């Protein structure tokens, strides 16, 4: 029985990594669609998105089945609870990749608006955060997870910079560039949310490893954190 | 023991409702800050947001403690899994209310941009969806949950209409109205996400009651849905 449980947990974790690899690819493809103006990439993101939605459902079902039939405790319980949340975060990251791809599809139909500003750089940063948050999960690496979460402020700074630059552009640009510039602002918001969700995954990794909740406590990370063991009986 | 578990589960559910009432209030206050240009409302949303973040952590801890120490199955397990997800959705809705309040704070500092267009109507719709999705959860009312999820398309339609109207406004407006109009477009995106998250809660209610996953299967809701019982042993 124990052996069977371990095998199922291992298979579940592997499925989560396959899902995260697919989500990372979606983000890459969505940005590629935008930068290189490739319709084929838009289609790839949309097709991949449907598969990712199916995987999310299957992963959550398996988590609940393991909780119901195996009664995991301690480390295994925390891992399964973490997978439930990370699975949901990955699905949401994919939703943002789909948003970006759909926006790219709009932009491909219109003439090039010269400045993509710092959007490719922001995409690289946010995409890298997704990848590393999952690496931190595989390796149970709290330090790496913290580095991911810390980078969220860089993503936010780029979002603000892009906003200011496109505003300037909007103020002097012709009326027909307005819509394109706004699409780019909205793309930067999707990338911001991808960075937020990667931070959320990273914080879940810290929680899983250290059995404490670091969300909403970022400022305390390097100081005192009250230890609360969710498994302690009342 | 059984009795003790029931009491804790009841207390947990009540805490979730307190949280949802606080989140609904945040959304209301954020929109009020925007419509009535009231700085006091911005402060109220920010202060309430910190309390909601604390509640979210406490609710999740209690869910995990119940899973670890009480080994719930069947209906109770589904309820706890649903609370974990709804709790997270509520926290995210609150994040969007905070975004709207912060944007309202920016807009209060500048002269009024006449058209708030359909933003108050969109806010009312999205806020109502949040309230009703939680009512559906209390009452285990699948029909009500389905009605909530179905209204998401109305929110999306309003988002598109607001976008088109503000684009027109941007094309003919003076340069100094550009930033304000873009803030309003971004507010409409926050409201859209609030509607999405309320739909997500509603879909979780359907899943909880019917023990099947309806997410990503909206089109099948009124036709055949393959029943998959997550509690079935493999």
Coordinates of C-alpha atoms in Angstrom, one line a residue:
Chain A
X1 CA 0.0 0.0 0.0
X2 CA 2.7 2.4 1.1
X3 CA 4.7 1.5 -2.0
X4 CA 1.7 2.0 -4.3
X5 CA 1.1 5.5 -2.7
X6 CA 4.7 6.5 -3.3
X7 CA 4.4 5.5 -6.9
X8 CA 1.2 7.5 -7.4
X9 CA 2.7 10.5 -5.7
X10 CA 5.7 10.3 -8.0
X11 CA 3.6 10.0 -11.1
X12 CA 1.5 13.0 -9.9
X13 CA 4.6 15.1 -9.4
X14 CA 5.9 14.1 -12.9
X15 CA 2.6 15.1 -14.4
X16 CA 2.9 18.5 -12.7
X17 CA 6.3 19.0 -14.3
X18 CA 5.0 18.1 -17.7
X19 CA 2.3 20.6 -17.2
X20 CA 4.7 23.3 -16.1
X21 CA 7.0 22.6 -19.1
X22 CA 3.9 23.0 -21.4
X23 CA 2.9 26.3 -19.6
X24 CA 6.4 27.7 -20.0
X25 CA 6.3 26.8 -23.7
X26 CA 3.0 28.6 -24.0
X27 CA 4.4 31.8 -22.5
X28 CA 7.4 31.6 -24.9
X29 CA 5.2 31.0 -27.9
X30 CA 2.8 33.8 -27.0
X31 CA 5.7 36.3 -26.7
X32 CA 7.2 34.9 -29.9
X33 CA 3.8 35.4 -31.7
X34 CA 4.0 39.0 -30.5
X35 CA 7.6 39.8 -31.3
X36 CA 7.9 37.9 -34.6
X37 CA 4.3 38.5 -35.7
X38 CA 3.7 34.7 -36.3
X39 CA 0.1 33.5 -36.6
X40 CA 1.2 29.9 -36.3
X41 CA 2.5 30.6 -32.8
X42 CA -0.9 32.0 -31.9
X43 CA -2.6 28.8 -33.0
X44 CA 0.0 26.7 -31.1
X45 CA -0.8 28.6 -27.8
X46 CA -4.5 28.2 -28.2
X47 CA -4.2 24.4 -29.0
X48 CA -1.7 23.9 -26.1
X49 CA -4.1 25.8 -23.8
X50 CA -6.9 23.3 -24.2
X51 CA -4.5 20.4 -23.4
X52 CA -3.3 22.3 -20.3
X53 CA -6.9 22.8 -19.1
X54 CA -7.5 19.0 -19.3
X55 CA -4.3 18.3 -17.4
X56 CA -5.2 20.7 -14.6
X57 CA -8.5 18.8 -14.1
X58 CA -6.8 15.4 -14.1
X59 CA -4.1 16.5 -11.6
X60 CA -6.6 18.0 -9.2
X61 CA -8.7 14.8 -9.4
X62 CA -5.7 12.7 -8.6
X63 CA -4.8 15.0 -5.6
X64 CA -8.3 14.6 -4.2
X65 CA -8.3 10.8 -4.8
X66 CA -5.0 10.5 -2.9
X67 CA -6.3 12.6 0.0
X68 CA -9.5 10.6 0.2
X69 CA -8.0 7.1 -0.1
X70 CA -4.5 7.4 1.3
X71 CA -5.0 9.8 4.2
X72 CA -1.5 11.3 3.8
X73 CA 0.0 13.3 6.7
X74 CA 3.0 15.6 7.3
X75 CA 5.3 15.9 4.4
X76 CA 3.1 14.1 1.9
X77 CA 0.0 16.1 2.9
X78 CA 1.9 19.3 2.4
X79 CA 3.2 18.2 -1.0
X80 CA -0.3 17.3 -2.2
X81 CA -1.8 20.6 -0.8
X82 CA 1.1 22.4 -2.6
X83 CA 0.4 20.6 -5.9
X84 CA -3.3 21.6 -5.7
X85 CA -2.3 25.2 -5.5
X86 CA 0.6 25.2 -8.0
X87 CA -1.6 23.3 -10.5
X88 CA -4.1 26.1 -10.3
X89 CA -1.4 28.8 -10.6
X90 CA 0.0 27.1 -13.7
X91 CA -3.4 27.0 -15.3
X92 CA -3.8 30.8 -14.6
X93 CA -0.4 31.5 -16.1
X94 CA -1.5 29.7 -19.2
X95 CA -4.7 31.8 -19.3
X96 CA -2.4 34.9 -19.4
X97 CA -0.3 33.3 -22.2
X98 CA -3.6 32.8 -24.1
X99 CA -4.5 36.5 -23.5
X100 CA -1.1 37.6 -24.9
X101 CA -1.5 35.3 -27.9
X102 CA -4.9 36.7 -28.7
X103 CA -3.6 40.2 -28.4
X104 CA -0.7 39.3 -30.7
X105 CA -3.3 38.0 -33.2
X106 CA -4.9 41.5 -33.1
X107 CA -1.6 43.2 -33.5
X108 CA -0.4 41.0 -36.4
X109 CA -3.3 42.3 -38.5
X110 CA -2.1 46.0 -38.1
X111 CA 1.1 47.7 -39.1
X112 CA 4.1 47.4 -36.8
X113 CA 4.1 49.8 -33.9
X114 CA 7.8 50.4 -33.7
X115 CA 8.6 50.2 -30.0
X116 CA 7.9 46.9 -28.3
X117 CA 9.7 48.8 -25.5
X118 CA 10.8 46.5 -22.8
X119 CA 8.1 43.9 -23.4
X120 CA 10.5 41.1 -24.6
X121 CA 12.7 41.7 -21.6
X122 CA 9.8 41.6 -19.2
X123 CA 8.6 38.4 -20.9
X124 CA 12.0 36.8 -20.5
X125 CA 12.1 37.8 -16.8
X126 CA 8.5 36.5 -16.0
X127 CA 9.1 33.3 -18.0
X128 CA 12.3 32.7 -16.2
X129 CA 10.5 33.1 -12.9
X130 CA 8.0 30.4 -13.8
X131 CA 10.8 28.0 -14.8
X132 CA 12.8 28.6 -11.6
X133 CA 9.8 28.4 -9.3
X134 CA 9.2 24.9 -10.6
X135 CA 12.8 24.0 -10.3
X136 CA 12.7 25.2 -6.7
X137 CA 9.7 22.9 -6.2
X138 CA 11.5 19.8 -7.6
X139 CA 14.6 20.5 -5.6
X140 CA 12.8 21.7 -2.5
X141 CA 15.1 24.6 -2.7
X142 CA 13.9 27.4 -0.4
X143 CA 16.8 29.8 -1.3
X144 CA 16.0 29.5 -5.0
X145 CA 12.3 30.1 -4.3
X146 CA 13.1 33.2 -2.3
X147 CA 15.2 34.6 -5.2
X148 CA 12.3 34.0 -7.6
X149 CA 9.8 35.9 -5.3
X150 CA 12.3 38.7 -4.9
X151 CA 12.5 39.3 -8.6
X152 CA 8.8 40.2 -8.7
X153 CA 9.7 43.8 -7.9
X154 CA 11.8 43.9 -11.1
X155 CA 8.8 42.8 -13.1
X156 CA 6.7 45.5 -11.5
X157 CA 9.3 48.1 -12.2
X158 CA 9.4 47.1 -15.9
X159 CA 5.6 47.3 -16.0
X160 CA 5.6 50.9 -14.7
X161 CA 8.4 51.8 -17.1
X162 CA 6.5 50.4 -20.1
X163 CA 3.4 52.2 -19.0
X164 CA 5.2 55.5 -18.8
X165 CA 6.9 55.0 -22.2
X166 CA 3.7 54.0 -24.0
X167 CA 1.9 57.0 -22.4
X168 CA 4.5 59.3 -23.9
X169 CA 4.1 57.5 -27.2
X170 CA 0.3 57.8 -27.0
X171 CA 0.5 61.6 -26.2
X172 CA 2.5 62.3 -29.4
X173 CA 1.3 59.4 -31.7
X174 CA -1.3 59.4 -34.3
X175 CA -4.8 58.3 -33.5
X176 CA -4.4 55.0 -35.2
X177 CA -1.5 54.0 -33.0
X178 CA -3.6 54.3 -29.9
X179 CA -5.2 50.9 -30.0
X180 CA -1.9 49.2 -30.7
X181 CA -0.2 50.9 -27.8
X182 CA -3.0 50.0 -25.4
X183 CA -2.7 46.3 -26.5
X184 CA 0.9 46.5 -25.5
X185 CA 0.1 48.0 -22.1
X186 CA -2.4 45.1 -21.6
X187 CA 0.3 42.6 -22.6
X188 CA 2.5 44.1 -19.9
X189 CA -0.3 43.5 -17.4
X190 CA -0.5 39.9 -18.4
X191 CA 3.2 39.5 -18.0
X192 CA 3.0 41.2 -14.6
X193 CA 0.4 38.6 -13.5
X194 CA 2.6 35.8 -14.8
X195 CA 5.4 37.1 -12.5
X196 CA 2.9 37.4 -9.6
X197 CA 1.8 33.8 -10.1
X198 CA 5.4 32.5 -10.3
X199 CA 6.1 34.3 -7.0
X200 CA 3.0 32.6 -5.6
X201 CA 4.4 29.2 -6.6
X202 CA 7.8 30.1 -5.1
X203 CA 6.1 31.1 -1.8
X204 CA 4.2 27.8 -1.8
X205 CA 7.5 26.0 -2.1
X206 CA 8.8 27.8 0.9
X207 CA 5.7 26.9 2.8
X208 CA 5.9 23.3 1.7
X209 CA 9.5 22.9 2.8
X210 CA 9.4 25.0 5.9
X211 CA 5.8 24.3 7.0
X212 CA 5.1 27.9 7.4
X213 CA 3.2 30.4 5.4
X214 CA 5.3 33.1 3.9
X215 CA 2.7 34.7 1.8
X216 CA 1.8 38.2 2.9
X217 CA 4.9 38.1 5.1
X218 CA 7.6 38.9 2.5
X219 CA 8.9 41.7 4.6
X220 CA 9.6 39.3 7.4
X221 CA 11.4 36.7 5.4
X222 CA 14.8 37.6 6.5
X223 CA 13.8 38.5 10.1
X224 CA 11.6 36.6 12.6
X225 CA 8.8 34.5 11.3
X226 CA 6.4 33.0 13.7
X227 CA 6.4 29.2 13.1
X228 CA 3.0 27.8 12.8
X229 CA 2.7 24.1 12.1
X230 CA -0.5 23.4 10.2
X231 CA -0.3 19.8 11.2
X232 CA -0.4 20.4 14.9
X233 CA -3.6 19.1 16.5
X234 CA -5.4 21.9 18.3
Chain B
X1 CA -14.4 13.3 18.0
X2 CA -16.9 13.4 15.2
X3 CA -18.8 16.2 17.0
X4 CA -15.6 18.2 17.5
X5 CA -14.8 17.8 13.7
X6 CA -18.3 19.1 12.8
X7 CA -17.9 22.1 15.0
X8 CA -14.5 23.0 13.5
X9 CA -15.9 22.6 10.0
X10 CA -18.8 24.8 10.8
X11 CA -16.5 27.5 12.3
X12 CA -14.3 27.3 9.2
X13 CA -17.3 27.8 6.9
X14 CA -18.4 30.8 9.0
X15 CA -15.0 32.3 8.8
X16 CA -15.0 31.9 5.0
X17 CA -18.4 33.8 4.8
X18 CA -17.0 36.6 7.0
X19 CA -14.1 36.7 4.5
X20 CA -16.4 36.8 1.5
X21 CA -18.5 39.6 3.1
X22 CA -15.3 41.6 3.7
X23 CA -14.1 41.0 0.1
X24 CA -17.5 42.1 -1.3
X25 CA -17.3 45.3 0.8
X26 CA -13.8 45.9 -0.6
X27 CA -15.0 45.7 -4.1
X28 CA -17.9 48.1 -3.3
X29 CA -15.6 50.5 -1.6
X30 CA -13.1 50.5 -4.4
X31 CA -15.8 51.3 -7.0
X32 CA -17.2 54.0 -4.7
X33 CA -13.7 55.5 -4.4
X34 CA -13.6 55.6 -8.2
X35 CA -17.1 56.9 -8.8
X36 CA -17.4 59.4 -5.8
X37 CA -13.7 60.3 -5.8
X38 CA -13.4 59.6 -2.1
X39 CA -9.8 59.1 -0.7
X40 CA -11.3 57.8 2.6
X41 CA -12.6 54.8 0.6
X42 CA -9.2 54.1 -0.9
X43 CA -7.8 53.9 2.7
X44 CA -10.6 51.6 3.8
X45 CA -9.9 49.2 0.9
X46 CA -6.1 49.1 1.7
X47 CA -6.7 48.6 5.4
X48 CA -9.3 45.9 4.8
X49 CA -7.0 44.2 2.3
X50 CA -4.4 43.5 5.0
X51 CA -7.0 41.9 7.3
X52 CA -8.2 39.8 4.4
X53 CA -4.7 38.5 3.7
X54 CA -4.4 37.4 7.3
X55 CA -7.7 35.6 7.2
X56 CA -6.7 33.8 4.0
X57 CA -3.7 32.4 5.7
X58 CA -5.7 31.4 8.8
X59 CA -8.4 29.7 6.8
X60 CA -5.9 27.7 4.8
X61 CA -4.0 26.6 7.9
X62 CA -7.2 25.3 9.4
X63 CA -8.1 23.4 6.2
X64 CA -4.7 21.7 6.3
X65 CA -5.0 21.0 10.0
X66 CA -8.4 19.3 9.4
X67 CA -7.1 17.3 6.5
X68 CA -4.1 16.1 8.6
X69 CA -5.8 15.4 11.9
X70 CA -9.3 14.3 10.9
X71 CA -8.8 12.4 7.7
X72 CA -12.2 13.6 6.2
X73 CA -13.7 11.7 3.3
X74 CA -16.5 12.1 0.8
X75 CA -18.6 15.2 1.3
X76 CA -16.4 16.7 4.0
X77 CA -13.3 16.2 2.0
X78 CA -14.9 17.9 -1.0
X79 CA -16.1 20.8 1.2
X80 CA -12.6 21.4 2.6
X81 CA -10.9 21.1 -0.9
X82 CA -13.5 23.6 -2.1
X83 CA -12.8 26.0 0.8
X84 CA -9.1 25.9 0.0
X85 CA -9.8 27.0 -3.6
X86 CA -12.6 29.5 -2.8
X87 CA -10.4 31.1 -0.1
X88 CA -7.7 31.7 -2.7
X89 CA -10.1 33.1 -5.2
X90 CA -11.5 35.5 -2.6
X91 CA -8.0 36.7 -1.8
X92 CA -7.4 37.4 -5.5
X93 CA -10.7 39.2 -5.8
X94 CA -9.5 41.4 -3.0
X95 CA -6.2 42.0 -4.8
X96 CA -8.2 43.4 -7.8
X97 CA -10.2 45.6 -5.4
X98 CA -6.9 47.0 -4.1
X99 CA -5.8 47.6 -7.7
X100 CA -9.0 49.5 -8.4
X101 CA -8.6 51.5 -5.2
X102 CA -5.0 52.4 -6.1
X103 CA -6.1 53.5 -9.6
X104 CA -8.9 55.5 -8.0
X105 CA -6.3 57.3 -5.9
X106 CA -4.4 58.3 -9.1
X107 CA -7.6 59.5 -10.7
X108 CA -8.8 61.5 -7.7
X109 CA -5.7 63.7 -8.1
X110 CA -6.6 64.7 -11.7
X111 CA -9.6 66.5 -13.1
X112 CA -12.7 64.4 -13.8
X113 CA -12.7 62.6 -17.0
X114 CA -16.4 62.8 -17.9
X115 CA -17.4 59.4 -19.0
X116 CA -17.0 56.6 -16.5
X117 CA -18.8 54.8 -19.3
X118 CA -20.3 51.5 -18.2
X119 CA -17.8 51.0 -15.4
X120 CA -20.3 51.4 -12.5
X121 CA -22.6 48.9 -14.2
X122 CA -19.8 46.4 -14.8
X123 CA -18.8 46.8 -11.1
X124 CA -22.3 46.1 -10.0
X125 CA -22.5 43.0 -12.2
X126 CA -19.1 41.6 -11.1
X127 CA -19.8 42.4 -7.4
X128 CA -23.2 40.7 -7.6
X129 CA -21.5 37.6 -9.1
X130 CA -19.2 37.4 -6.1
X131 CA -22.1 37.7 -3.6
X132 CA -24.2 35.1 -5.4
X133 CA -21.4 32.6 -5.9
X134 CA -20.9 32.6 -2.1
X135 CA -24.7 32.3 -1.6
X136 CA -24.6 29.3 -3.9
X137 CA -21.9 27.8 -1.8
X138 CA -23.8 28.3 1.5
X139 CA -27.0 26.8 0.0
X140 CA -25.2 24.1 -2.1
X141 CA -27.3 25.5 -4.9
X142 CA -26.0 24.3 -8.3
X143 CA -28.7 26.1 -10.3
X144 CA -27.7 29.5 -8.8
X145 CA -24.0 28.7 -9.3
X146 CA -24.7 28.0 -13.0
X147 CA -26.5 31.3 -13.4
X148 CA -23.5 33.1 -11.9
X149 CA -21.1 31.4 -14.3
X150 CA -23.3 32.2 -17.2
X151 CA -23.3 35.9 -16.4
X152 CA -19.5 36.0 -17.1
X153 CA -20.2 36.6 -20.8
X154 CA -22.1 39.8 -19.9
X155 CA -19.1 41.1 -18.0
X156 CA -16.8 40.3 -20.9
X157 CA -19.2 42.1 -23.3
X158 CA -19.1 45.2 -21.1
X159 CA -15.4 45.0 -21.0
X160 CA -15.2 45.1 -24.8
X161 CA -17.8 47.9 -25.0
X162 CA -15.8 50.0 -22.5
X163 CA -12.6 49.4 -24.5
X164 CA -14.2 50.5 -27.7
X165 CA -15.8 53.6 -26.2
X166 CA -12.6 54.7 -24.4
X167 CA -10.6 54.1 -27.6
X168 CA -12.9 56.5 -29.4
X169 CA -12.5 58.9 -26.6
X170 CA -8.7 58.5 -26.8
X171 CA -8.6 59.1 -30.5
X172 CA -10.3 62.5 -30.2
X173 CA -9.3 63.5 -26.7
X174 CA -6.6 65.8 -25.6
X175 CA -3.2 64.4 -24.7
X176 CA -3.8 64.9 -20.9
X177 CA -6.8 62.7 -20.9
X178 CA -4.9 59.7 -22.3
X179 CA -3.6 58.6 -18.9
X180 CA -7.0 58.8 -17.2
X181 CA -8.7 56.9 -20.0
X182 CA -6.1 54.1 -19.8
X183 CA -6.6 53.9 -16.0
X184 CA -10.3 53.3 -16.7
X185 CA -9.5 50.6 -19.3
X186 CA -7.3 48.9 -16.6
X187 CA -10.1 49.2 -14.0
X188 CA -12.4 47.4 -16.5
X189 CA -9.8 44.6 -16.7
X190 CA -9.7 44.2 -12.9
X191 CA -13.5 44.0 -12.9
X192 CA -13.3 41.4 -15.6
X193 CA -11.0 39.3 -13.5
X194 CA -13.3 39.7 -10.5
X195 CA -16.1 38.3 -12.7
X196 CA -13.8 35.4 -13.8
X197 CA -13.0 34.6 -10.2
X198 CA -16.6 34.6 -9.2
X199 CA -17.3 32.2 -12.0
X200 CA -14.5 30.0 -10.7
X201 CA -16.1 30.0 -7.3
X202 CA -19.4 29.1 -8.8
X203 CA -17.9 26.2 -10.8
X204 CA -16.2 25.0 -7.6
X205 CA -19.7 24.9 -6.0
X206 CA -21.0 22.7 -8.8
X207 CA -18.1 20.5 -8.4
X208 CA -18.5 20.2 -4.7
X209 CA -22.2 19.4 -4.9
X210 CA -22.1 17.1 -7.9
X211 CA -18.6 15.6 -7.4
X212 CA -17.7 16.4 -11.0
X213 CA -15.5 19.0 -12.5
X214 CA -17.3 21.5 -14.6
X215 CA -14.4 23.8 -15.2
X216 CA -13.4 23.8 -18.9
X217 CA -16.6 22.0 -19.6
X218 CA -19.1 24.9 -19.6
X219 CA -20.3 23.9 -23.1
X220 CA -21.3 20.5 -21.7
X221 CA -23.2 21.7 -18.7
X222 CA -26.6 21.1 -20.2
X223 CA -25.7 18.0 -22.1
X224 CA -23.9 14.8 -21.2
X225 CA -21.1 15.1 -18.6
X226 CA -18.9 12.1 -17.9
X227 CA -19.1 11.5 -14.2
X228 CA -15.8 11.1 -12.5
X229 CA -15.8 10.5 -8.8
X230 CA -12.6 11.8 -7.3
X231 CA -13.1 9.7 -4.3
X232 CA -13.2 6.4 -6.1
X233 CA -10.2 4.2 -5.3
X234 CA -8.2 3.4 -8.4

